[in-house]
Coordinates of N, CA and C and ligand atoms in Angstrom, one line a residue:
M1 N 160.6 165.0 83.1 CA 160.2 165.1 84.5 C 160.2 163.7 85.1
S2 N 160.6 163.6 86.4 CA 160.5 162.2 87.0 C 159.9 162.4 88.4
V3 N 159.3 161.3 88.9 CA 158.7 161.3 90.2 C 159.1 160.0 90.9
T4 N 159.5 160.2 92.2 CA 160.0 159.1 93.0 C 158.8 158.6 93.8
I5 N 158.4 157.3 93.6 CA 157.3 156.7 94.4 C 157.9 155.6 95.2
G6 N 157.8 155.8 96.6 CA 158.3 154.8 97.5 C 157.3 153.8 97.8
V7 N 157.8 152.6 98.1 CA 156.9 151.5 98.6 C 157.5 151.1 100.0
L8 N 156.7 151.2 101.0 CA 157.1 150.9 102.4 C 157.5 149.4 102.4
A9 N 158.8 149.2 102.7 CA 159.3 147.8 102.5 C 159.8 147.2 103.8
L10 N 158.9 147.3 104.8 CA 159.3 146.7 106.1 C 158.8 145.2 106.2
Q11 N 157.7 145.0 105.5 CA 157.0 143.6 105.6 C 155.9 143.6 104.6
G12 N 155.5 142.4 104.1 CA 154.3 142.3 103.3 C 154.7 142.3 101.8
A13 N 153.7 142.7 101.0 CA 153.8 142.6 99.5 C 154.4 143.8 98.8
F14 N 155.6 144.2 99.4 CA 156.2 145.4 98.8 C 156.9 145.1 97.5
A15 N 157.4 143.8 97.3 CA 158.1 143.5 96.1 C 157.2 143.5 94.9
E16 N 155.9 143.0 95.2 CA 154.9 143.0 94.1 C 154.6 144.4 93.7
H17 N 154.5 145.4 94.6 CA 154.2 146.8 94.2 C 155.4 147.4 93.4
I18 N 156.6 147.0 93.8 CA 157.7 147.6 93.1 C 157.8 147.0 91.7
S19 N 157.5 145.7 91.6 CA 157.4 145.1 90.2 C 156.3 145.8 89.4
A20 N 155.2 146.0 90.0 CA 154.1 146.6 89.2 C 154.5 148.0 88.8
L21 N 155.1 148.8 89.7 CA 155.6 150.1 89.3 C 156.6 150.1 88.2
T22 N 157.5 149.1 88.2 CA 158.6 149.0 87.2 C 157.9 148.6 85.9
R23 N 157.0 147.7 85.9 CA 156.3 147.3 84.7 C 155.5 148.4 84.1
F24 N 154.8 149.1 85.0 CA 153.9 150.2 84.6 C 154.7 151.4 83.9
S25 N 155.9 151.6 84.5 CA 156.7 152.8 84.0 C 157.6 152.5 82.9
S26 N 157.6 151.2 82.4 CA 158.5 150.9 81.3 C 158.0 151.5 80.0
P27 N 158.8 151.9 79.1 CA 158.4 152.7 77.9 C 157.4 151.9 77.1
S28 N 157.3 150.6 77.2 CA 156.4 149.9 76.3 C 155.0 149.8 76.9
T29 N 154.8 150.3 78.1 CA 153.4 150.2 78.7 C 152.4 151.1 77.9
S30 N 151.2 150.6 78.0 CA 150.1 151.4 77.3 C 149.8 152.7 78.0
A31 N 150.3 152.9 79.2 CA 150.0 154.1 80.0 C 150.6 155.3 79.4
S32 N 151.7 155.1 78.6 CA 152.5 156.2 77.9 C 152.5 157.5 78.7
L33 N 153.2 157.4 79.8 CA 153.3 158.7 80.7 C 154.3 159.6 80.1
K34 N 154.1 160.9 80.3 CA 155.1 161.8 80.0 C 156.1 162.0 81.1
T35 N 155.7 161.5 82.3 CA 156.6 161.6 83.5 C 157.3 160.2 83.7
C36 N 158.5 160.2 84.1 CA 159.2 159.0 84.4 C 159.0 158.6 85.9
I37 N 158.6 157.4 86.1 CA 158.4 156.9 87.5 C 159.6 156.2 88.0
H38 N 160.0 156.6 89.2 CA 161.2 156.0 89.8 C 160.8 155.3 91.1
P39 N 160.6 154.0 91.1 CA 160.1 153.3 92.3 C 161.3 153.0 93.3
I40 N 161.2 153.3 94.6 CA 162.2 152.9 95.5 C 161.6 152.2 96.7
P41 N 162.3 151.2 97.3 CA 161.8 150.6 98.6 C 162.1 151.6 99.7
V42 N 161.2 151.7 100.7 CA 161.4 152.6 101.8 C 161.6 151.8 103.1
K43 N 162.8 151.8 103.6 CA 163.1 151.1 104.8 C 163.5 152.1 105.9
T44 N 164.0 153.2 105.5 CA 164.6 154.2 106.5 C 164.0 155.6 106.3
C45 N 164.3 156.5 107.2 CA 163.8 157.9 107.1 C 164.4 158.5 105.9
S46 N 165.7 158.2 105.6 CA 166.3 158.9 104.5 C 165.7 158.4 103.2
D47 N 165.3 157.1 103.1 CA 164.5 156.7 101.9 C 163.2 157.5 101.8
L48 N 162.5 157.7 102.9 CA 161.2 158.3 102.8 C 161.4 159.8 102.4
L49 N 162.5 160.4 102.8 CA 162.7 161.8 102.4 C 162.8 162.0 100.9
R50 N 163.3 160.9 100.2 CA 163.4 161.0 98.8 C 162.1 160.9 98.0
C51 N 161.0 160.5 98.7 CA 159.8 160.2 98.0 C 158.8 161.3 97.8
E52 N 158.2 161.4 96.7 CA 157.2 162.3 96.4 C 155.8 161.7 96.7
A53 N 155.8 160.4 96.7 CA 154.5 159.7 96.9 C 154.9 158.3 97.5
L54 N 153.9 157.7 98.2 CA 154.2 156.5 98.9 C 153.1 155.4 98.7
I55 N 153.5 154.2 98.6 CA 152.5 153.1 98.6 C 152.8 152.2 99.9
I56 N 151.7 152.0 100.6 CA 151.8 151.1 101.8 C 151.2 149.8 101.4
P57 N 152.0 148.7 101.4 CA 151.5 147.4 100.9 C 150.6 146.7 101.8
G58 N 150.1 145.6 101.4 CA 149.4 144.6 102.2 C 150.4 143.8 103.0
G59 N 149.9 143.2 104.0 CA 150.8 142.3 104.9 C 150.2 142.2 106.2
E60 N 150.9 142.5 107.3 CA 150.3 142.5 108.6 C 150.4 143.9 109.2
S61 N 149.3 144.6 109.4 CA 149.4 146.0 109.8 C 150.1 146.2 111.2
T62 N 149.8 145.2 112.1 CA 150.4 145.3 113.4 C 151.9 145.2 113.3
T63 N 152.4 144.2 112.5 CA 153.8 144.0 112.4 C 154.5 145.2 111.7
M64 N 153.8 145.7 110.7 CA 154.3 146.9 110.0 C 154.5 148.1 110.9
A65 N 153.4 148.3 111.7 CA 153.5 149.4 112.7 C 154.6 149.2 113.7
L66 N 154.8 148.0 114.1 CA 155.8 147.7 115.1 C 157.2 147.9 114.5
L67 N 157.4 147.4 113.3 CA 158.7 147.6 112.6 C 158.9 149.1 112.3
A68 N 157.9 149.8 111.9 CA 158.0 151.2 111.7 C 158.5 151.9 112.9
R69 N 157.9 151.5 114.1 CA 158.3 152.2 115.3 C 159.7 151.8 115.6
L70 N 160.1 150.5 115.5 CA 161.5 150.1 115.8 C 162.5 150.8 114.9
N71 N 162.1 151.1 113.7 CA 163.0 151.8 112.7 C 162.9 153.3 112.8
G72 N 162.2 153.8 113.7 CA 162.1 155.3 113.9 C 161.3 155.9 112.7
L73 N 160.4 155.1 112.1 CA 159.7 155.6 110.9 C 158.3 156.0 111.2
L74 N 157.8 155.6 112.4 CA 156.4 155.8 112.6 C 156.0 157.3 112.5
E75 N 156.7 158.2 113.2 CA 156.4 159.6 113.2 C 156.7 160.2 111.8
P76 N 157.8 159.9 111.1 CA 158.0 160.4 109.8 C 156.9 160.0 108.8
L77 N 156.5 158.7 109.0 CA 155.4 158.3 108.1 C 154.1 159.1 108.4
R78 N 153.8 159.3 109.6 CA 152.6 160.1 110.0 C 152.7 161.5 109.4
D79 N 153.9 162.1 109.5 CA 154.2 163.4 109.0 C 154.0 163.4 107.5
F80 N 154.5 162.4 106.8 CA 154.4 162.3 105.3 C 152.9 162.3 104.9
V81 N 152.1 161.5 105.6 CA 150.7 161.4 105.3 C 150.0 162.7 105.6
K82 N 150.3 163.3 106.7 CA 149.7 164.6 107.1 C 150.1 165.7 106.1
S83 N 151.3 165.6 105.5 CA 151.7 166.7 104.6 C 150.9 166.8 103.3
G84 N 150.0 165.8 103.1 CA 149.1 165.9 101.9 C 149.8 165.3 100.7
K85 N 151.0 164.7 100.9 CA 151.6 164.0 99.7 C 150.7 162.8 99.4
P86 N 150.8 162.3 98.1 CA 150.0 161.2 97.7 C 150.4 159.9 98.4
V87 N 149.4 159.2 98.9 CA 149.7 157.9 99.5 C 148.6 156.9 99.1
W88 N 149.0 155.7 98.8 CA 148.0 154.6 98.5 C 148.2 153.5 99.5
G89 N 147.2 153.1 100.2 CA 147.3 151.9 101.1 C 146.5 150.8 100.6
T90 N 147.1 149.6 100.4 CA 146.4 148.4 100.0 C 146.3 147.5 101.2
C91 N 145.1 147.0 101.5 CA 144.8 146.1 102.6 C 145.4 146.5 103.9
A92 N 146.5 145.9 104.4 CA 147.1 146.3 105.6 C 147.4 147.8 105.5
G93 N 147.8 148.2 104.4 CA 148.2 149.6 104.2 C 146.9 150.5 104.4
A94 N 145.8 150.0 103.9 CA 144.5 150.7 104.1 C 144.2 150.8 105.6
I95 N 144.5 149.7 106.4 CA 144.2 149.8 107.8 C 145.1 150.8 108.4
L96 N 146.4 150.9 108.0 CA 147.3 151.9 108.6 C 146.9 153.3 108.4
L97 N 146.2 153.5 107.2 CA 145.8 154.9 106.9 C 144.5 155.3 107.5
A98 N 143.8 154.3 108.1 CA 142.5 154.7 108.7 C 142.7 155.6 110.0
N99 N 141.7 156.4 110.2 CA 141.8 157.2 111.4 C 141.2 156.5 112.6
G100 N 140.6 155.4 112.4 CA 140.0 154.6 113.5 C 140.1 153.1 113.2
G101 N 140.7 152.3 114.2 CA 140.8 150.9 113.9 C 141.3 150.2 115.1
G102 N 141.5 150.9 116.2 CA 141.8 150.2 117.5 C 143.2 149.6 117.6
Q103 N 144.2 150.2 116.9 CA 145.6 149.7 117.0 C 146.5 150.9 116.6
E104 N 147.8 150.7 116.7 CA 148.7 151.8 116.3 C 148.6 152.0 114.8
L105 N 148.2 153.3 114.5 CA 147.9 153.6 113.0 C 148.7 154.8 112.6
L106 N 148.8 155.0 111.3 CA 149.3 156.3 110.8 C 148.2 157.3 110.8
G107 N 147.0 156.9 110.4 CA 145.9 157.8 110.2 C 146.0 158.6 108.9
G108 N 145.0 159.5 108.7 CA 145.1 160.3 107.5 C 143.9 160.2 106.7
V109 N 143.2 159.1 106.8 CA 141.9 159.0 106.0 C 140.8 158.8 106.9
D110 N 139.7 159.5 106.7 CA 138.6 159.5 107.6 C 137.7 158.3 107.5
I111 N 138.2 157.2 107.8 CA 137.4 155.9 107.9 C 137.7 155.2 109.1
S112 N 136.8 154.3 109.6 CA 137.2 153.4 110.6 C 137.0 152.0 110.1
V113 N 138.0 151.2 110.4 CA 138.0 149.8 109.8 C 138.1 148.7 110.9
E114 N 137.8 147.5 110.4 CA 137.9 146.4 111.3 C 138.9 145.4 110.6
R115 N 140.0 145.2 111.3 CA 141.0 144.2 110.7 C 140.3 142.9 110.5
N116 N 140.7 142.2 109.5 CA 140.2 140.8 109.2 C 138.7 140.7 109.2
G117 N 138.0 141.9 108.9 CA 136.6 141.9 109.0 C 135.9 141.0 108.0
W118 N 136.6 140.6 106.9 CA 136.0 139.7 106.0 C 136.2 138.2 106.4
G119 N 136.9 138.0 107.5 CA 137.0 136.6 108.0 C 138.5 136.2 108.0
S120 N 138.6 134.9 108.2 CA 140.0 134.3 108.4 C 140.6 134.1 107.0
Q121 N 141.8 133.6 107.0 CA 142.6 133.3 105.8 C 141.7 132.4 104.9
L122 N 141.0 131.4 105.5 CA 140.2 130.4 104.8 C 139.0 131.1 104.1
E123 N 138.6 132.3 104.6 CA 137.5 133.0 104.0 C 138.0 134.0 103.0
S124 N 139.3 134.0 102.7 CA 139.8 134.9 101.6 C 139.1 134.6 100.3
F125 N 138.9 135.6 99.4 CA 138.2 135.3 98.2 C 138.6 136.3 97.1
E126 N 138.2 136.0 95.9 CA 138.4 136.9 94.8 C 137.0 137.2 94.1
T127 N 136.9 138.4 93.7 CA 135.6 138.7 93.0 C 135.8 139.8 92.0
E128 N 134.9 139.9 91.0 CA 135.0 141.0 90.1 C 134.4 142.3 90.6
L129 N 135.1 143.4 90.4 CA 134.7 144.7 90.9 C 134.6 145.7 89.7
H130 N 133.9 146.7 89.9 CA 133.9 147.9 89.0 C 134.5 149.0 89.8
M131 N 135.4 149.8 89.2 CA 135.9 150.9 89.9 C 135.8 152.2 89.1
I132 N 135.3 153.2 89.7 CA 135.1 154.5 89.0 C 136.4 155.1 88.7
G133 N 136.6 155.6 87.4 CA 137.7 156.4 87.1 C 138.9 155.7 86.5
I134 N 138.9 154.3 86.6 CA 140.0 153.6 85.9 C 139.8 153.5 84.4
R135 N 140.9 153.3 83.7 CA 140.8 153.1 82.3 C 139.8 151.9 82.0
N136 N 139.1 152.0 80.9 CA 138.1 150.9 80.6 C 137.3 150.5 81.8
E137 N 136.6 151.5 82.4 CA 135.9 151.4 83.6 C 134.8 150.2 83.5
D138 N 134.3 149.9 82.3 CA 133.3 148.9 82.1 C 133.9 147.5 82.3
V139 N 135.2 147.4 82.1 CA 135.8 146.1 82.2 C 136.1 145.8 83.7
P140 N 135.6 144.7 84.3 CA 135.7 144.5 85.7 C 137.2 144.3 86.1
F141 N 137.5 144.6 87.3 CA 138.8 144.4 87.9 C 138.7 143.3 88.9
R142 N 139.7 142.4 88.8 CA 139.7 141.2 89.7 C 140.2 141.7 91.1
G143 N 139.3 141.6 92.1 CA 139.6 142.0 93.4 C 140.1 140.8 94.3
V144 N 141.3 140.9 94.8 CA 141.8 139.8 95.6 C 141.8 140.2 97.1
F145 N 141.0 139.5 97.8 CA 140.8 139.9 99.2 C 141.4 138.8 100.1
I146 N 142.5 139.2 100.8 CA 143.2 138.2 101.7 C 143.1 138.8 103.1
R147 N 142.3 138.1 104.0 CA 142.1 138.6 105.3 C 141.9 140.2 105.3
A148 N 141.1 140.6 104.4 CA 141.0 142.0 104.2 C 140.2 142.8 105.3
P149 N 140.5 144.0 105.5 CA 139.7 144.8 106.5 C 138.4 145.2 105.9
L150 N 137.5 145.4 106.8 CA 136.1 146.0 106.5 C 136.2 147.5 106.8
I151 N 135.6 148.3 105.9 CA 135.4 149.7 106.2 C 134.1 149.8 106.9
L152 N 134.1 150.1 108.2 CA 132.9 150.1 109.0 C 132.1 151.4 108.8
S153 N 132.9 152.5 108.7 CA 132.2 153.8 108.5 C 133.1 154.9 107.9
L154 N 132.5 155.9 107.3 CA 133.2 157.1 106.9 C 133.1 158.1 108.1
T155 N 134.2 158.6 108.5 CA 134.1 159.4 109.8 C 134.4 160.9 109.5
S156 N 134.4 161.2 108.2 CA 134.7 162.6 107.9 C 133.8 163.6 108.6
T157 N 134.3 164.7 109.1 CA 133.5 165.6 109.9 C 132.8 166.5 108.9
G158 N 133.2 166.6 107.6 CA 132.6 167.5 106.7 C 133.0 168.9 106.9
G159 N 133.9 169.2 107.9 CA 134.3 170.5 108.2 C 135.2 171.1 107.1
P160 N 135.6 172.4 107.2 CA 136.4 173.0 106.2 C 137.8 172.3 106.0
D161 N 138.3 171.7 107.1 CA 139.6 171.0 107.0 C 139.6 169.6 106.4
S162 N 138.4 169.1 106.3 CA 138.3 167.7 105.9 C 138.0 167.6 104.4
E163 N 138.9 166.9 103.7 CA 138.7 166.7 102.2 C 137.5 165.7 102.0
P164 N 136.8 166.0 100.9 CA 135.6 165.0 100.7 C 136.2 163.6 100.3
I165 N 135.4 162.7 100.6 CA 135.7 161.3 100.3 C 134.9 160.9 99.1
T166 N 135.6 160.3 98.1 CA 134.9 159.7 96.9 C 135.0 158.2 97.0
I167 N 133.8 157.6 97.0 CA 133.8 156.1 97.0 C 134.0 155.7 95.5
L168 N 135.0 154.8 95.4 CA 135.4 154.4 94.0 C 134.9 153.0 93.7
S169 N 134.7 152.2 94.7 CA 134.2 150.8 94.4 C 133.5 150.2 95.6
R170 N 132.5 149.5 95.3 CA 131.7 148.7 96.3 C 131.6 147.3 95.7
I171 N 131.6 146.3 96.6 CA 131.2 145.0 96.2 C 129.7 144.9 96.0
P172 N 129.2 144.5 94.8 CA 127.8 144.4 94.7 C 127.3 143.3 95.7
L173 N 126.1 143.5 96.2 CA 125.5 142.5 97.2 C 125.6 141.1 96.6
S174 N 125.3 141.0 95.3 CA 125.3 139.7 94.6 C 126.6 139.0 94.6
H175 N 127.7 139.7 94.9 CA 129.1 139.1 94.9 C 129.6 138.8 96.3
L176 N 128.7 139.1 97.3 CA 129.2 138.9 98.6 C 129.3 137.4 99.0
P177 N 130.4 137.0 99.7 CA 130.5 135.6 100.1 C 129.3 135.2 101.0
N178 N 128.8 134.0 100.8 CA 127.7 133.6 101.6 C 127.9 133.7 103.1
S179 N 129.1 133.4 103.6 CA 129.4 133.5 105.0 C 129.1 134.9 105.5
R180 N 129.4 135.9 104.7 CA 129.2 137.3 105.1 C 127.7 137.6 105.2
I181 N 127.0 137.2 104.2 CA 125.5 137.5 104.1 C 124.9 136.9 105.4
Q182 N 125.2 135.7 105.7 CA 124.6 135.0 106.9 C 124.9 135.8 108.1
L183 N 126.2 136.2 108.3 CA 126.7 136.9 109.5 C 126.0 138.3 109.6
W184 N 126.0 139.0 108.5 CA 125.5 140.4 108.5 C 124.0 140.5 108.6
T185 N 123.3 139.5 108.0 CA 121.8 139.7 108.0 C 121.2 139.1 109.3
A186 N 121.9 138.2 109.9 CA 121.4 137.6 111.2 C 122.4 137.7 112.3
P187 N 122.6 139.0 112.8 CA 123.6 139.1 113.8 C 123.2 138.4 115.1
E188 N 124.2 138.0 115.9 CA 123.9 137.3 117.1 C 122.9 138.1 117.9
N189 N 122.0 137.5 118.5 CA 121.0 138.1 119.4 C 120.2 139.2 118.7
G190 N 120.1 139.2 117.4 CA 119.3 140.2 116.8 C 118.5 139.6 115.7
P191 N 117.5 140.4 115.3 CA 116.6 140.0 114.2 C 117.4 140.0 112.8
C192 N 116.9 139.3 111.9 CA 117.5 139.3 110.5 C 117.4 140.7 110.0
R193 N 118.4 141.3 109.4 CA 118.3 142.6 108.8 C 118.5 142.5 107.3
R194 N 117.9 143.4 106.6 CA 118.1 143.4 105.1 C 119.4 144.3 104.9
L195 N 120.3 143.8 104.0 CA 121.5 144.5 103.7 C 121.1 145.5 102.6
S196 N 121.6 146.7 102.7 CA 121.4 147.6 101.5 C 122.6 147.8 100.8
E197 N 122.5 148.2 99.5 CA 123.6 148.4 98.6 C 124.5 149.5 99.1
D198 N 124.0 150.4 100.0 CA 124.9 151.5 100.4 C 125.4 151.3 101.8
D199 N 125.4 150.0 102.3 CA 126.1 149.6 103.5 C 127.6 149.9 103.4
P200 N 128.2 150.7 104.4 CA 129.6 151.1 104.2 C 130.5 149.8 104.1
R201 N 130.0 148.7 104.7 CA 130.9 147.5 104.7 C 131.1 147.0 103.3
L202 N 130.3 147.5 102.3 CA 130.5 147.0 100.9 C 131.6 147.9 100.2
I203 N 132.0 149.0 100.8 CA 133.0 149.8 100.2 C 134.4 149.2 100.2
V204 N 135.0 149.1 99.0 CA 136.3 148.4 99.0 C 137.4 149.3 98.4
A205 N 137.0 150.5 97.9 CA 138.0 151.5 97.4 C 137.5 152.9 97.5
L206 N 138.3 153.8 98.0 CA 137.9 155.2 98.1 C 139.1 156.1 98.0
R207 N 138.8 157.3 97.8 CA 139.8 158.3 97.7 C 139.4 159.5 98.6
Q208 N 140.4 160.0 99.3 CA 140.2 161.3 100.1 C 141.4 162.2 99.7
G209 N 141.1 163.2 98.9 CA 142.2 164.1 98.5 C 143.2 163.3 97.6
R210 N 144.5 163.3 98.0 CA 145.5 162.5 97.2 C 145.8 161.2 97.8
K211 N 144.9 160.8 98.7 CA 145.1 159.5 99.4 C 144.0 158.4 98.8
L212 N 144.6 157.3 98.5 CA 143.8 156.2 97.9 C 143.8 155.0 98.8
V213 N 142.7 154.4 99.0 CA 142.6 153.2 99.8 C 141.9 152.1 99.1
T214 N 142.5 150.9 99.0 CA 141.9 149.7 98.5 C 142.0 148.6 99.5
T215 N 140.9 147.9 99.8 CA 141.0 146.9 100.9 C 141.5 145.6 100.3
F216 N 141.6 145.6 98.9 CA 142.1 144.3 98.3 C 143.5 144.6 97.7
H217 N 144.0 143.6 96.9 CA 145.4 143.6 96.5 C 145.5 143.8 94.9
P218 N 145.5 145.0 94.4 CA 145.6 145.1 92.9 C 147.0 144.6 92.5
E219 N 148.0 144.7 93.3 CA 149.4 144.4 92.9 C 149.6 142.9 92.7
L220 N 148.6 142.1 93.1 CA 148.7 140.6 92.9 C 148.1 140.2 91.6
T221 N 147.7 141.2 90.8 CA 147.2 140.9 89.5 C 148.1 141.6 88.5
L222 N 148.0 141.3 87.2 CA 148.8 142.0 86.2 C 148.0 143.1 85.6
D223 N 146.9 143.5 86.2 CA 146.1 144.6 85.7 C 146.5 145.8 86.5
D224 N 147.2 146.7 85.7 CA 147.8 147.9 86.4 C 146.8 149.1 86.4
R225 N 145.5 148.9 86.1 CA 144.7 150.1 86.0 C 144.5 150.9 87.3
I226 N 144.6 150.2 88.4 CA 144.4 151.0 89.7 C 145.7 151.8 90.0
L227 N 146.8 151.1 89.7 CA 148.1 151.8 89.8 C 148.1 153.0 88.9
E228 N 147.6 152.9 87.7 CA 147.6 154.0 86.7 C 146.7 155.1 87.3
Y229 N 145.6 154.7 87.9 CA 144.7 155.7 88.5 C 145.4 156.5 89.5
F230 N 146.1 155.8 90.4 CA 146.8 156.4 91.5 C 147.9 157.4 90.9
V231 N 148.7 156.9 90.0 CA 149.8 157.7 89.4 C 149.2 159.0 88.8
K232 N 148.2 158.8 87.9 CA 147.7 159.9 87.1 C 146.9 160.9 87.9
N233 N 146.0 160.4 88.8 CA 145.1 161.3 89.5 C 145.6 161.8 90.9
C234 N 146.3 160.9 91.6 CA 146.7 161.3 93.0 C 148.2 161.9 92.9
V235 N 149.0 161.2 92.2 CA 150.4 161.6 92.2 C 150.7 162.8 91.3
L236 N 150.4 162.6 90.0 CA 150.7 163.6 89.0 C 149.7 164.8 89.0
D237 N 148.4 164.4 89.3 CA 147.4 165.4 89.4 C 147.5 166.4 88.2
D238 N 147.8 165.9 87.1 CA 148.1 166.8 85.9 C 147.1 166.5 84.8
P239 N 146.3 167.5 84.5 CA 145.2 167.2 83.5 C 145.8 166.6 82.2
E240 N 147.0 167.1 81.8 CA 147.6 166.5 80.6 C 147.8 165.0 80.7
E241 N 148.3 164.6 81.9 CA 148.5 163.1 82.1 C 147.1 162.4 82.2
A242 N 146.2 163.1 82.9 CA 144.9 162.5 83.1 C 144.1 162.3 81.8
L243 N 144.5 163.1 80.8 CA 143.8 163.0 79.5 C 144.0 161.6 78.9
D244 N 145.2 161.0 79.3 CA 145.5 159.7 78.7 C 144.6 158.6 79.2
I245 N 143.9 158.8 80.3 CA 143.1 157.8 80.9 C 142.0 157.3 80.0
Ligands
LIG301 N1 144.7 141.1 108.1 C1 145.9 141.9 107.8 C2 146.1 142.9 108.8 O1 145.4 143.0 109.8 C3 145.8 142.5 106.4 C4 145.9 141.4 105.4 C5 146.5 141.9 104.1 O2 147.1 142.9 104.0 N2 146.3 141.0 103.1 O3 147.0 143.7 108.8

């Protein structure tokens, strides 16, 4: 059996995702899948039609949306997400998948986000994270945050049509950059507030149905455990494959 996973290749870190998919699907990998992964770059509608799953990379969400519109891909991408096929958005890709964010979006995941909510390029940072469900869950994952979006809220209606959201990773308060702690605990014109561990802004990875969102860049590390999670749980959704985790 084989599955074609597309990577939106209009702008941003698509080459890194394709390399990770190629590395992950090579026969020597420890993931030992029974299914063969076939990664393709997606630049046109006909590329998208060949895909059973899609990864939307990090980059510039506004530029990606503009290029998607110019290439006639915006509506086909929206339809792809709506169809319930597996989609993973990393950073700018996460912004595009949000249902709220004040710009042209694909939507599909019940979150609202703030672009560049972690600050400017200079405030980009790396930190160790724990993510539920990945192989060797106790071993931290290196989270690379580059002008990453903040998840401001979960907007799921909870109605029969909305799939439940599973939060997969939060930044522990103790790993928060100092600049954020200052900003968030002493907002302009307001009293100092205590941050709680369940503040939605600490969420950095979640899943809704077969859609996965990470506000950081797993493809910029050589640790393929989040890619493995996506392939086994969202794409293949096959207990036989999931047993290997
Ligand atoms: N700040 C970028 C945006 O708004 C996202 C950054 C990234 O993908 N690393 O699209």
